[in-house]
PDB file of C-alpha atoms and ligand atoms in Angstrom:
ATOM      1  CA  UNK A   1      10.115 -11.139 -35.824  1.00  0.00           C
ATOM      2  CA  UNK A   2      10.443 -14.438 -33.926  1.00  0.00           C
ATOM      3  CA  UNK A   3      12.716 -14.757 -30.904  1.00  0.00           C
ATOM      4  CA  UNK A   4      14.487 -17.956 -29.839  1.00  0.00           C
ATOM      5  CA  UNK A   5      13.220 -17.415 -26.303  1.00  0.00           C
ATOM      6  CA  UNK A   6       9.559 -17.751 -27.151  1.00  0.00           C
ATOM      7  CA  UNK A   7       8.387 -14.325 -28.173  1.00  0.00           C
ATOM      8  CA  UNK A   8       7.320 -12.634 -31.392  1.00  0.00           C
ATOM      9  CA  UNK A   9       7.309  -8.874 -31.868  1.00  0.00           C
ATOM     10  CA  UNK A  10       4.350  -7.346 -33.670  1.00  0.00           C
ATOM     11  CA  UNK A  11       4.653  -3.572 -33.915  1.00  0.00           C
ATOM     12  CA  UNK A  12       5.656  -2.593 -30.377  1.00  0.00           C
ATOM     13  CA  UNK A  13       3.944  -5.526 -28.712  1.00  0.00           C
ATOM     14  CA  UNK A  14       5.736  -8.778 -27.919  1.00  0.00           C
ATOM     15  CA  UNK A  15       3.631 -11.898 -28.088  1.00  0.00           C
ATOM     16  CA  UNK A  16       4.721 -14.401 -25.458  1.00  0.00           C
ATOM     17  CA  UNK A  17       3.376 -17.895 -24.958  1.00  0.00           C
ATOM     18  CA  UNK A  18       6.257 -19.635 -23.215  1.00  0.00           C
ATOM     19  CA  UNK A  19       6.680 -19.751 -19.455  1.00  0.00           C
ATOM     20  CA  UNK A  20      10.402 -20.126 -20.121  1.00  0.00           C
ATOM     21  CA  UNK A  21      10.597 -16.688 -21.706  1.00  0.00           C
ATOM     22  CA  UNK A  22      13.102 -14.615 -19.687  1.00  0.00           C
ATOM     23  CA  UNK A  23      10.778 -11.580 -19.570  1.00  0.00           C
ATOM     24  CA  UNK A  24       8.059 -13.775 -18.092  1.00  0.00           C
ATOM     25  CA  UNK A  25      10.505 -15.339 -15.651  1.00  0.00           C
ATOM     26  CA  UNK A  26      11.535 -11.898 -14.372  1.00  0.00           C
ATOM     27  CA  UNK A  27       7.896 -10.886 -13.880  1.00  0.00           C
ATOM     28  CA  UNK A  28       7.014 -14.175 -12.178  1.00  0.00           C
ATOM     29  CA  UNK A  29       9.953 -13.648  -9.823  1.00  0.00           C
ATOM     30  CA  UNK A  30       8.194 -10.526  -8.487  1.00  0.00           C
ATOM     31  CA  UNK A  31       6.120 -12.887  -6.334  1.00  0.00           C
ATOM     32  CA  UNK A  32       9.184 -12.935  -4.041  1.00  0.00           C
ATOM     33  CA  UNK A  33      10.248  -9.903  -2.005  1.00  0.00           C
ATOM     34  CA  UNK A  34      13.906 -10.580  -2.777  1.00  0.00           C
ATOM     35  CA  UNK A  35      13.282 -10.058  -6.497  1.00  0.00           C
ATOM     36  CA  UNK A  36      10.878  -7.164  -5.953  1.00  0.00           C
ATOM     37  CA  UNK A  37      13.671  -5.455  -4.043  1.00  0.00           C
ATOM     38  CA  UNK A  38      16.295  -6.389  -6.654  1.00  0.00           C
ATOM     39  CA  UNK A  39      14.161  -5.066  -9.498  1.00  0.00           C
ATOM     40  CA  UNK A  40      12.637  -2.266  -7.390  1.00  0.00           C
ATOM     41  CA  UNK A  41       9.331  -3.294  -8.981  1.00  0.00           C
ATOM     42  CA  UNK A  42       5.930  -4.779  -8.200  1.00  0.00           C
ATOM     43  CA  UNK A  43       2.793  -6.093  -9.876  1.00  0.00           C
ATOM     44  CA  UNK A  44      -0.666  -4.547  -9.974  1.00  0.00           C
ATOM     45  CA  UNK A  45      -3.594  -6.430 -11.469  1.00  0.00           C
ATOM     46  CA  UNK A  46      -6.553  -5.048 -13.377  1.00  0.00           C
ATOM     47  CA  UNK A  47      -7.142  -2.490 -16.095  1.00  0.00           C
ATOM     48  CA  UNK A  48      -8.665   0.111 -13.776  1.00  0.00           C
ATOM     49  CA  UNK A  49      -5.743  -0.073 -11.381  1.00  0.00           C
ATOM     50  CA  UNK A  50      -3.235   0.293 -14.175  1.00  0.00           C
ATOM     51  CA  UNK A  51      -5.077   3.304 -15.626  1.00  0.00           C
ATOM     52  CA  UNK A  52      -5.318   4.924 -12.165  1.00  0.00           C
ATOM     53  CA  UNK A  53      -1.604   4.351 -11.606  1.00  0.00           C
ATOM     54  CA  UNK A  54      -0.692   5.943 -14.930  1.00  0.00           C
ATOM     55  CA  UNK A  55      -3.007   8.873 -14.212  1.00  0.00           C
ATOM     56  CA  UNK A  56      -1.242   9.356 -10.872  1.00  0.00           C
ATOM     57  CA  UNK A  57       2.128   9.467 -12.620  1.00  0.00           C
ATOM     58  CA  UNK A  58       3.512   6.056 -11.680  1.00  0.00           C
ATOM     59  CA  UNK A  59       6.162   4.574 -13.958  1.00  0.00           C
ATOM     60  CA  UNK A  60       5.028   1.449 -15.757  1.00  0.00           C
ATOM     61  CA  UNK A  61       7.853  -0.840 -16.814  1.00  0.00           C
ATOM     62  CA  UNK A  62       5.804  -3.565 -18.474  1.00  0.00           C
ATOM     63  CA  UNK A  63       2.164  -3.959 -19.393  1.00  0.00           C
ATOM     64  CA  UNK A  64       1.043  -7.567 -19.684  1.00  0.00           C
ATOM     65  CA  UNK A  65      -2.307  -8.369 -21.217  1.00  0.00           C
ATOM     66  CA  UNK A  66      -4.171 -11.502 -22.194  1.00  0.00           C
ATOM     67  CA  UNK A  67      -4.884 -12.268 -25.829  1.00  0.00           C
ATOM     68  CA  UNK A  68      -8.557 -11.782 -24.953  1.00  0.00           C
ATOM     69  CA  UNK A  69      -7.792  -8.086 -24.329  1.00  0.00           C
ATOM     70  CA  UNK A  70      -6.614  -7.577 -27.908  1.00  0.00           C
ATOM     71  CA  UNK A  71      -8.882  -5.150 -29.755  1.00  0.00           C
ATOM     72  CA  UNK A  72     -10.303  -3.755 -26.506  1.00  0.00           C
ATOM     73  CA  UNK A  73      -9.955   0.037 -26.959  1.00  0.00           C
ATOM     74  CA  UNK A  74      -9.189   0.655 -23.276  1.00  0.00           C
ATOM     75  CA  UNK A  75      -6.434  -1.978 -23.288  1.00  0.00           C
ATOM     76  CA  UNK A  76      -5.004  -0.630 -26.533  1.00  0.00           C
ATOM     77  CA  UNK A  77      -4.986   2.887 -25.087  1.00  0.00           C
ATOM     78  CA  UNK A  78      -3.095   1.720 -21.990  1.00  0.00           C
ATOM     79  CA  UNK A  79      -0.695  -0.188 -24.223  1.00  0.00           C
ATOM     80  CA  UNK A  80      -0.050   2.982 -26.237  1.00  0.00           C
ATOM     81  CA  UNK A  81       0.542   4.979 -23.032  1.00  0.00           C
ATOM     82  CA  UNK A  82       2.976   2.303 -21.834  1.00  0.00           C
ATOM     83  CA  UNK A  83       4.963   2.435 -25.071  1.00  0.00           C
ATOM     84  CA  UNK A  84       4.897   6.243 -25.066  1.00  0.00           C
ATOM     85  CA  UNK A  85       6.429   6.271 -21.583  1.00  0.00           C
ATOM     86  CA  UNK A  86       9.184   3.856 -22.608  1.00  0.00           C
ATOM     87  CA  UNK A  87       7.625   0.671 -21.200  1.00  0.00           C
ATOM     88  CA  UNK A  88       7.299  -2.745 -22.721  1.00  0.00           C
ATOM     89  CA  UNK A  89       4.011  -4.351 -23.766  1.00  0.00           C
ATOM     90  CA  UNK A  90       3.529  -8.110 -23.673  1.00  0.00           C
ATOM     91  CA  UNK A  91       0.577  -9.970 -25.103  1.00  0.00           C
ATOM     92  CA  UNK A  92       0.478 -13.327 -23.363  1.00  0.00           C
ATOM     93  CA  UNK A  93      -1.495 -16.532 -23.221  1.00  0.00           C
ATOM     94  CA  UNK A  94      -3.917 -17.197 -20.344  1.00  0.00           C
ATOM     95  CA  UNK A  95      -1.445 -19.805 -19.081  1.00  0.00           C
ATOM     96  CA  UNK A  96       1.328 -17.220 -18.788  1.00  0.00           C
ATOM     97  CA  UNK A  97      -0.962 -14.699 -17.091  1.00  0.00           C
ATOM     98  CA  UNK A  98      -2.102 -17.327 -14.568  1.00  0.00           C
ATOM     99  CA  UNK A  99       1.520 -18.169 -13.803  1.00  0.00           C
ATOM    100  CA  UNK A 100       2.416 -14.495 -13.308  1.00  0.00           C
ATOM    101  CA  UNK A 101      -0.499 -13.754 -10.981  1.00  0.00           C
ATOM    102  CA  UNK A 102      -0.699 -17.252  -9.449  1.00  0.00           C
ATOM    103  CA  UNK A 103      -4.430 -17.261 -10.091  1.00  0.00           C
ATOM    104  CA  UNK A 104      -6.699 -19.562 -12.062  1.00  0.00           C
ATOM    105  CA  UNK A 105      -8.833 -16.755 -13.422  1.00  0.00           C
ATOM    106  CA  UNK A 106      -6.427 -13.859 -13.671  1.00  0.00           C
ATOM    107  CA  UNK A 107      -7.363 -10.299 -14.535  1.00  0.00           C
ATOM    108  CA  UNK A 108      -6.802  -9.617 -18.239  1.00  0.00           C
ATOM    109  CA  UNK A 109      -4.300  -6.826 -17.556  1.00  0.00           C
ATOM    110  CA  UNK A 110      -1.299  -6.684 -15.245  1.00  0.00           C
ATOM    111  CA  UNK A 111       1.195  -3.863 -14.852  1.00  0.00           C
ATOM    112  CA  UNK A 112       4.760  -3.992 -13.588  1.00  0.00           C
ATOM    113  CA  UNK A 113       5.508  -0.719 -11.844  1.00  0.00           C
ATOM    114  CA  UNK A 114       8.573   0.825 -10.235  1.00  0.00           C
ATOM    115  CA  UNK A 115       8.274   0.950  -6.440  1.00  0.00           C
ATOM    116  CA  UNK A 116       8.036   4.366  -4.873  1.00  0.00           C
ATOM    117  CA  UNK A 117       8.961   5.309  -1.309  1.00  0.00           C
ATOM    118  CA  UNK A 118       8.789   8.613   0.499  1.00  0.00           C
ATOM    119  CA  UNK A 119      11.790   9.515   2.655  1.00  0.00           C
ATOM    120  CA  UNK A 120      10.922  10.402   6.266  1.00  0.00           C
ATOM    121  CA  UNK A 121      12.935  13.604   5.974  1.00  0.00           C
ATOM    122  CA  UNK A 122      10.670  14.734   3.135  1.00  0.00           C
ATOM    123  CA  UNK A 123       7.497  14.449   5.213  1.00  0.00           C
ATOM    124  CA  UNK A 124       6.459  17.908   6.344  1.00  0.00           C
ATOM    125  CA  UNK A 125       3.162  17.677   8.217  1.00  0.00           C
ATOM    126  CA  UNK A 126       1.070  20.821   8.311  1.00  0.00           C
ATOM    127  CA  UNK A 127      -2.516  21.969   8.918  1.00  0.00           C
ATOM    128  CA  UNK A 128      -4.694  19.021   9.868  1.00  0.00           C
ATOM    129  CA  UNK A 129      -2.580  16.420   8.053  1.00  0.00           C
ATOM    130  CA  UNK A 130      -2.910  12.898   9.412  1.00  0.00           C
ATOM    131  CA  UNK A 131      -0.153  10.314   9.134  1.00  0.00           C
ATOM    132  CA  UNK A 132      -0.452   6.689  10.205  1.00  0.00           C
ATOM    133  CA  UNK A 133       2.524   4.778  11.602  1.00  0.00           C
ATOM    134  CA  UNK A 134       2.395   0.992  11.858  1.00  0.00           C
ATOM    135  CA  UNK A 135       4.662  -0.908  14.188  1.00  0.00           C
ATOM    136  CA  UNK A 136       5.879  -4.178  12.584  1.00  0.00           C
ATOM    137  CA  UNK A 137       2.631  -4.893  10.734  1.00  0.00           C
ATOM    138  CA  UNK A 138       2.674  -8.537   9.729  1.00  0.00           C
ATOM    139  CA  UNK A 139      -0.448  -9.310   7.778  1.00  0.00           C
ATOM    140  CA  UNK A 140      -0.670  -8.235   4.085  1.00  0.00           C
ATOM    141  CA  UNK A 141      -4.480  -8.024   4.305  1.00  0.00           C
ATOM    142  CA  UNK A 142      -4.249  -5.691   7.303  1.00  0.00           C
ATOM    143  CA  UNK A 143      -1.646  -3.493   5.645  1.00  0.00           C
ATOM    144  CA  UNK A 144      -3.602  -3.300   2.388  1.00  0.00           C
ATOM    145  CA  UNK A 145      -6.821  -2.495   4.220  1.00  0.00           C
ATOM    146  CA  UNK A 146      -5.096   0.222   6.255  1.00  0.00           C
ATOM    147  CA  UNK A 147      -3.601   1.829   3.130  1.00  0.00           C
ATOM    148  CA  UNK A 148      -7.065   1.748   1.531  1.00  0.00           C
ATOM    149  CA  UNK A 149      -8.642   3.272   4.657  1.00  0.00           C
ATOM    150  CA  UNK A 150      -5.925   5.939   4.910  1.00  0.00           C
ATOM    151  CA  UNK A 151      -6.769   6.851   1.324  1.00  0.00           C
ATOM    152  CA  UNK A 152     -10.509   6.902   2.056  1.00  0.00           C
ATOM    153  CA  UNK A 153     -10.209   9.293   5.004  1.00  0.00           C
ATOM    154  CA  UNK A 154      -7.692  11.537   3.275  1.00  0.00           C
ATOM    155  CA  UNK A 155      -4.702  10.693   5.462  1.00  0.00           C
ATOM    156  CA  UNK A 156      -1.389  11.895   4.020  1.00  0.00           C
ATOM    157  CA  UNK A 157       0.487   8.623   4.174  1.00  0.00           C
ATOM    158  CA  UNK A 158       1.623   5.556   6.078  1.00  0.00           C
ATOM    159  CA  UNK A 159       4.958   5.048   7.824  1.00  0.00           C
ATOM    160  CA  UNK A 160       6.075   1.438   8.275  1.00  0.00           C
ATOM    161  CA  UNK A 161       8.176   0.979  11.384  1.00  0.00           C
ATOM    162  CA  UNK A 162      10.522  -1.994  11.894  1.00  0.00           C
ATOM    163  CA  UNK A 163      10.260  -5.356  10.112  1.00  0.00           C
ATOM    164  CA  UNK A 164       6.955  -5.263   8.272  1.00  0.00           C
ATOM    165  CA  UNK A 165       5.141  -7.139   5.569  1.00  0.00           C
ATOM    166  CA  UNK A 166       5.873  -5.713   2.123  1.00  0.00           C
ATOM    167  CA  UNK A 167       3.341  -3.136   0.849  1.00  0.00           C
ATOM    168  CA  UNK A 168       4.331  -4.123  -2.679  1.00  0.00           C
ATOM    169  CA  UNK A 169       3.515  -7.831  -2.331  1.00  0.00           C
ATOM    170  CA  UNK A 170       0.734  -8.968  -4.631  1.00  0.00           C
ATOM    171  CA  UNK A 171      -1.542  -9.749  -1.628  1.00  0.00           C
ATOM    172  CA  UNK A 172      -1.095  -6.291  -0.105  1.00  0.00           C
ATOM    173  CA  UNK A 173      -1.505  -4.506  -3.437  1.00  0.00           C
ATOM    174  CA  UNK A 174      -4.722  -6.480  -4.020  1.00  0.00           C
ATOM    175  CA  UNK A 175      -6.042  -5.527  -0.575  1.00  0.00           C
ATOM    176  CA  UNK A 176      -5.336  -1.835  -1.202  1.00  0.00           C
ATOM    177  CA  UNK A 177      -7.713  -1.928  -4.208  1.00  0.00           C
ATOM    178  CA  UNK A 178      -5.534   0.656  -5.931  1.00  0.00           C
ATOM    179  CA  UNK A 179      -4.890   2.914  -2.945  1.00  0.00           C
ATOM    180  CA  UNK A 180      -1.235   1.832  -2.951  1.00  0.00           C
ATOM    181  CA  UNK A 181      -0.880   4.305  -5.821  1.00  0.00           C
ATOM    182  CA  UNK A 182      -2.527   7.143  -3.915  1.00  0.00           C
ATOM    183  CA  UNK A 183      -1.017   6.909  -0.435  1.00  0.00           C
ATOM    184  CA  UNK A 184       2.652   7.829   0.109  1.00  0.00           C
ATOM    185  CA  UNK A 185       4.577   5.136   1.994  1.00  0.00           C
ATOM    186  CA  UNK A 186       7.698   5.491   4.110  1.00  0.00           C
ATOM    187  CA  UNK A 187       9.690   2.831   5.948  1.00  0.00           C
ATOM    188  CA  UNK A 188      12.093   3.130   8.806  1.00  0.00           C
ATOM    189  CA  UNK A 189      13.467   1.367  11.866  1.00  0.00           C
ATOM    190  CA  UNK A 190      12.243   2.118  15.377  1.00  0.00           C
ATOM    191  CA  UNK A 191      15.265   4.268  16.325  1.00  0.00           C
ATOM    192  CA  UNK A 192      14.949   6.516  13.256  1.00  0.00           C
ATOM    193  CA  UNK A 193      11.207   6.696  13.759  1.00  0.00           C
ATOM    194  CA  UNK A 194      11.671   7.895  17.336  1.00  0.00           C
ATOM    195  CA  UNK A 195      14.121  10.511  16.128  1.00  0.00           C
ATOM    196  CA  UNK A 196      11.705  11.686  13.438  1.00  0.00           C
ATOM    197  CA  UNK A 197       8.826  11.723  15.894  1.00  0.00           C
ATOM    198  CA  UNK A 198      10.703  14.309  18.005  1.00  0.00           C
ATOM    199  CA  UNK A 199      10.277  16.786  15.161  1.00  0.00           C
ATOM    200  CA  UNK A 200       6.623  15.953  14.489  1.00  0.00           C
ATOM    201  CA  UNK A 201       4.824  19.309  14.692  1.00  0.00           C
ATOM    202  CA  UNK A 202       1.518  18.106  16.153  1.00  0.00           C
ATOM    203  CA  UNK A 203      -0.169  15.466  18.255  1.00  0.00           C
ATOM    204  CA  UNK A 204       1.206  11.919  18.400  1.00  0.00           C
ATOM    205  CA  UNK A 205      -1.383   9.398  19.541  1.00  0.00           C
ATOM    206  CA  UNK A 206      -0.859   5.692  20.012  1.00  0.00           C
ATOM    207  CA  UNK A 207      -3.605   3.117  20.362  1.00  0.00           C
ATOM    208  CA  UNK A 208      -3.164   0.706  23.212  1.00  0.00           C
ATOM    209  CA  UNK A 209      -5.371  -1.800  24.985  1.00  0.00           C
ATOM    210  CA  UNK A 210      -4.340  -0.129  28.248  1.00  0.00           C
ATOM    211  CA  UNK A 211      -4.701   3.398  26.855  1.00  0.00           C
ATOM    212  CA  UNK A 212      -5.666   5.967  29.474  1.00  0.00           C
ATOM    213  CA  UNK A 213      -7.846   8.032  27.146  1.00  0.00           C
ATOM    214  CA  UNK A 214     -11.068   7.170  25.336  1.00  0.00           C
ATOM    215  CA  UNK A 215     -10.257   7.892  21.662  1.00  0.00           C
ATOM    216  CA  UNK A 216     -13.489   9.931  21.309  1.00  0.00           C
ATOM    217  CA  UNK A 217     -12.589  12.490  23.971  1.00  0.00           C
ATOM    218  CA  UNK A 218      -9.802  14.313  22.143  1.00  0.00           C
ATOM    219  CA  UNK A 219     -10.118  17.229  19.749  1.00  0.00           C
ATOM    220  CA  UNK A 220      -7.803  16.294  16.919  1.00  0.00           C
ATOM    221  CA  UNK A 221      -8.598  19.251  14.690  1.00  0.00           C
ATOM    222  CA  UNK A 222      -6.348  22.144  13.783  1.00  0.00           C
ATOM    223  CA  UNK A 223      -3.002  20.361  14.051  1.00  0.00           C
ATOM    224  CA  UNK A 224      -1.201  17.512  12.354  1.00  0.00           C
ATOM    225  CA  UNK A 225      -1.840  14.118  13.928  1.00  0.00           C
ATOM    226  CA  UNK A 226       0.330  11.031  13.879  1.00  0.00           C
ATOM    227  CA  UNK A 227      -1.598   7.855  14.715  1.00  0.00           C
ATOM    228  CA  UNK A 228       0.617   4.999  15.879  1.00  0.00           C
ATOM    229  CA  UNK A 229      -0.729   1.432  15.791  1.00  0.00           C
ATOM    230  CA  UNK A 230       0.798  -1.640  17.448  1.00  0.00           C
ATOM    231  CA  UNK A 231       1.800  -5.003  16.052  1.00  0.00           C
ATOM    232  CA  UNK A 232      -0.948  -7.618  15.641  1.00  0.00           C
ATOM    233  CA  UNK A 233       0.428 -10.022  18.244  1.00  0.00           C
ATOM    234  CA  UNK A 234       2.382  -7.868  20.657  1.00  0.00           C
ATOM    235  CA  UNK A 235       0.814  -4.419  20.509  1.00  0.00           C
ATOM    236  CA  UNK A 236       3.003  -1.328  20.905  1.00  0.00           C
ATOM    237  CA  UNK A 237       6.348  -1.900  22.626  1.00  0.00           C
ATOM    238  CA  UNK A 238       7.062   0.335  25.622  1.00  0.00           C
ATOM    239  CA  UNK A 239       9.561   2.571  23.834  1.00  0.00           C
ATOM    240  CA  UNK A 240       7.033   3.451  21.114  1.00  0.00           C
ATOM    241  CA  UNK A 241       4.167   3.823  23.591  1.00  0.00           C
ATOM    242  CA  UNK A 242       6.345   6.189  25.671  1.00  0.00           C
ATOM    243  CA  UNK A 243       6.908   8.375  22.606  1.00  0.00           C
ATOM    244  CA  UNK A 244       3.168   9.133  22.289  1.00  0.00           C
ATOM    245  CA  UNK A 245       1.540  12.281  23.670  1.00  0.00           C
ATOM    246  CA  UNK A 246      -1.574  10.233  24.426  1.00  0.00           C
ATOM    247  CA  UNK A 247      -2.424   6.535  24.487  1.00  0.00           C
ATOM    248  CA  UNK A 248      -5.928   5.943  23.203  1.00  0.00           C
ATOM    249  CA  UNK A 249      -8.285   3.151  24.126  1.00  0.00           C
ATOM    250  CA  UNK A 250     -11.197   2.067  21.961  1.00  0.00           C
ATOM    251  CA  UNK A 251     -13.836   0.846  24.403  1.00  0.00           C
ATOM    252  CA  UNK A 252     -14.998  -2.720  23.993  1.00  0.00           C
ATOM    253  CA  UNK A 253     -17.865  -4.739  25.389  1.00  0.00           C
ATOM    254  CA  UNK A 254     -18.037  -8.507  25.114  1.00  0.00           C
ATOM    255  CA  UNK A 255     -15.330 -11.138  25.226  1.00  0.00           C
ATOM    256  CA  UNK A 256     -12.955 -10.145  22.413  1.00  0.00           C
ATOM    257  CA  UNK A 257      -9.645  -9.073  23.936  1.00  0.00           C
ATOM    258  CA  UNK A 258      -8.861  -6.633  21.133  1.00  0.00           C
ATOM    259  CA  UNK A 259      -9.975  -5.376  17.759  1.00  0.00           C
ATOM    260  CA  UNK A 260      -8.304  -6.446  14.541  1.00  0.00           C
ATOM    261  CA  UNK A 261      -5.488  -3.998  13.704  1.00  0.00           C
ATOM    262  CA  UNK A 262      -7.077  -2.725  10.477  1.00  0.00           C
ATOM    263  CA  UNK A 263     -10.459  -2.300  12.155  1.00  0.00           C
ATOM    264  CA  UNK A 264      -8.925  -0.410  15.090  1.00  0.00           C
ATOM    265  CA  UNK A 265      -7.040   1.828  12.638  1.00  0.00           C
ATOM    266  CA  UNK A 266     -10.237   2.573  10.720  1.00  0.00           C
ATOM    267  CA  UNK A 267     -12.206   3.362  13.880  1.00  0.00           C
ATOM    268  CA  UNK A 268      -9.487   5.742  15.116  1.00  0.00           C
ATOM    269  CA  UNK A 269      -8.947   7.370  11.712  1.00  0.00           C
ATOM    270  CA  UNK A 270     -12.641   8.152  11.274  1.00  0.00           C
ATOM    271  CA  UNK A 271     -12.695   9.840  14.659  1.00  0.00           C
ATOM    272  CA  UNK A 272      -9.501  11.781  13.982  1.00  0.00           C
ATOM    273  CA  UNK A 273     -10.837  12.907  10.601  1.00  0.00           C
ATOM    274  CA  UNK A 274     -14.414  13.427  11.816  1.00  0.00           C
ATOM    275  CA  UNK A 275     -14.422  17.194  11.491  1.00  0.00           C
ATOM    276  CA  UNK A 276     -12.459  17.229   8.255  1.00  0.00           C
ATOM    277  CA  UNK A 277     -14.890  14.719   6.769  1.00  0.00           C
ATOM    278  CA  UNK A 278     -17.913  16.568   8.155  1.00  0.00           C
ATOM    279  CA  UNK A 279     -19.120  13.471   9.917  1.00  0.00           C
ATOM    280  CA  UNK A 280     -20.291  15.565  12.841  1.00  0.00           C
ATOM    281  CA  UNK A 281     -23.635  16.391  11.292  1.00  0.00           C
ATOM    282  CA  UNK A 282     -22.633  19.726   9.745  1.00  0.00           C
ATOM    283  CA  UNK A 283     -23.129  20.102   6.006  1.00  0.00           C
ATOM    284  CA  UNK A 284     -20.275  18.772   3.892  1.00  0.00           C
TER     285      UNK A 284
HETATM  286  C1  SAM B   1      -4.718  -7.023  17.571  1.00  0.00           C
HETATM  287  S1  SAM B   1      -4.248  -5.630  18.467  1.00  0.00           S
HETATM  288  C2  SAM B   1      -2.905  -6.218  19.441  1.00  0.00           C
HETATM  289  C3  SAM B   1      -3.320  -7.073  20.572  1.00  0.00           C
HETATM  290  C4  SAM B   1      -2.149  -7.418  21.436  1.00  0.00           C
HETATM  291  N1  SAM B   1      -2.342  -8.712  22.007  1.00  0.00           N
HETATM  292  C5  SAM B   1      -1.923  -6.384  22.520  1.00  0.00           C
HETATM  293  O1  SAM B   1      -1.720  -6.788  23.650  1.00  0.00           O
HETATM  294  O2  SAM B   1      -1.879  -5.188  22.255  1.00  0.00           O
HETATM  295  C6  SAM B   1      -3.343  -4.678  17.286  1.00  0.00           C
HETATM  296  C7  SAM B   1      -3.349  -3.221  17.549  1.00  0.00           C
HETATM  297  O3  SAM B   1      -4.646  -2.691  17.302  1.00  0.00           O
HETATM  298  C8  SAM B   1      -4.892  -1.616  18.191  1.00  0.00           C
HETATM  299  N2  SAM B   1      -6.058  -1.975  19.011  1.00  0.00           N
HETATM  300  C9  SAM B   1      -6.846  -3.064  18.861  1.00  0.00           C
HETATM  301  N3  SAM B   1      -7.876  -3.017  19.725  1.00  0.00           N
HETATM  302  C10 SAM B   1      -7.754  -1.861  20.432  1.00  0.00           C
HETATM  303  C11 SAM B   1      -8.533  -1.224  21.465  1.00  0.00           C
HETATM  304  N4  SAM B   1      -9.631  -1.758  21.947  1.00  0.00           N
HETATM  305  N5  SAM B   1      -8.077  -0.032  21.937  1.00  0.00           N
HETATM  306  C12 SAM B   1      -6.964   0.534  21.463  1.00  0.00           C
HETATM  307  N6  SAM B   1      -6.201  -0.007  20.487  1.00  0.00           N
HETATM  308  C13 SAM B   1      -6.595  -1.199  19.972  1.00  0.00           C
HETATM  309  C14 SAM B   1      -3.633  -1.412  18.991  1.00  0.00           C
HETATM  310  O4  SAM B   1      -2.802  -0.494  18.307  1.00  0.00           O
HETATM  311  C15 SAM B   1      -3.008  -2.780  18.951  1.00  0.00           C
HETATM  312  O5  SAM B   1      -1.620  -2.735  19.177  1.00  0.00           O
END
């Protein structure tokens, strides 16, 4: 069947070659936060990522693949899973895929997924759960790297506080290398965060250049920990710093005035999770 708007349906796959196709226009619009929010959707690139997302139970709305992927058993399997879950499958030209991903050499497979957020009220920390809270994180690369690191250390999730960069932007999703599908995300404003923090059943530690405590001197084990990180330019504002049980300092030598936010988060998380990850020399 041929459509007037530049697509042809073969079986359950639509072949699309025109950039003017409305389905393509809607997917391209996901480059902008406004449309991601309107559609409650986002893009993830790469076959492995899409398979991981489906395995983790994420809802795929549309699977887009390049003509070159046709006949590839793994792509066909993902296409069948997409159709089975009620999603749409588009086979597109390289030109269309480049326009969607804004890349010259795009991945052969792209998925459009429904966004997923965890409500603060549904977070119930227990045992040695670790949560990370980020104050007004600005840089998509930092946020993606932190989500990936939180995944790697087995943290329970990331809470975004205040105006932050969007975890579902294509840059952030790329930087997470798939961990965006594995790490629960919550967002809130500072006032609601402070309210929620009052009920946090464990230790709340902030990192601060003027922190009174060396981050290696605390025993984090046996209780939930909330690690609060400051904004890239301004650090933690006083009201958030005051809400912490301890303010941690990561010692530095040399001339750098601070560590990069994602690096500081990783350093702190590995210390907090040291016992859980058996990094203390005991057998894993
Ligand atoms: C780039 S730093 C912010 C620098 C900012 N000019 C300031 O005055 O805080 C971003 C965040 O990383 C963490 N951080 C970076 N280096 C740190 C260090 N040496 N000790 C403790 N926290 C650090 C803090 O949470 C900080 O708010």
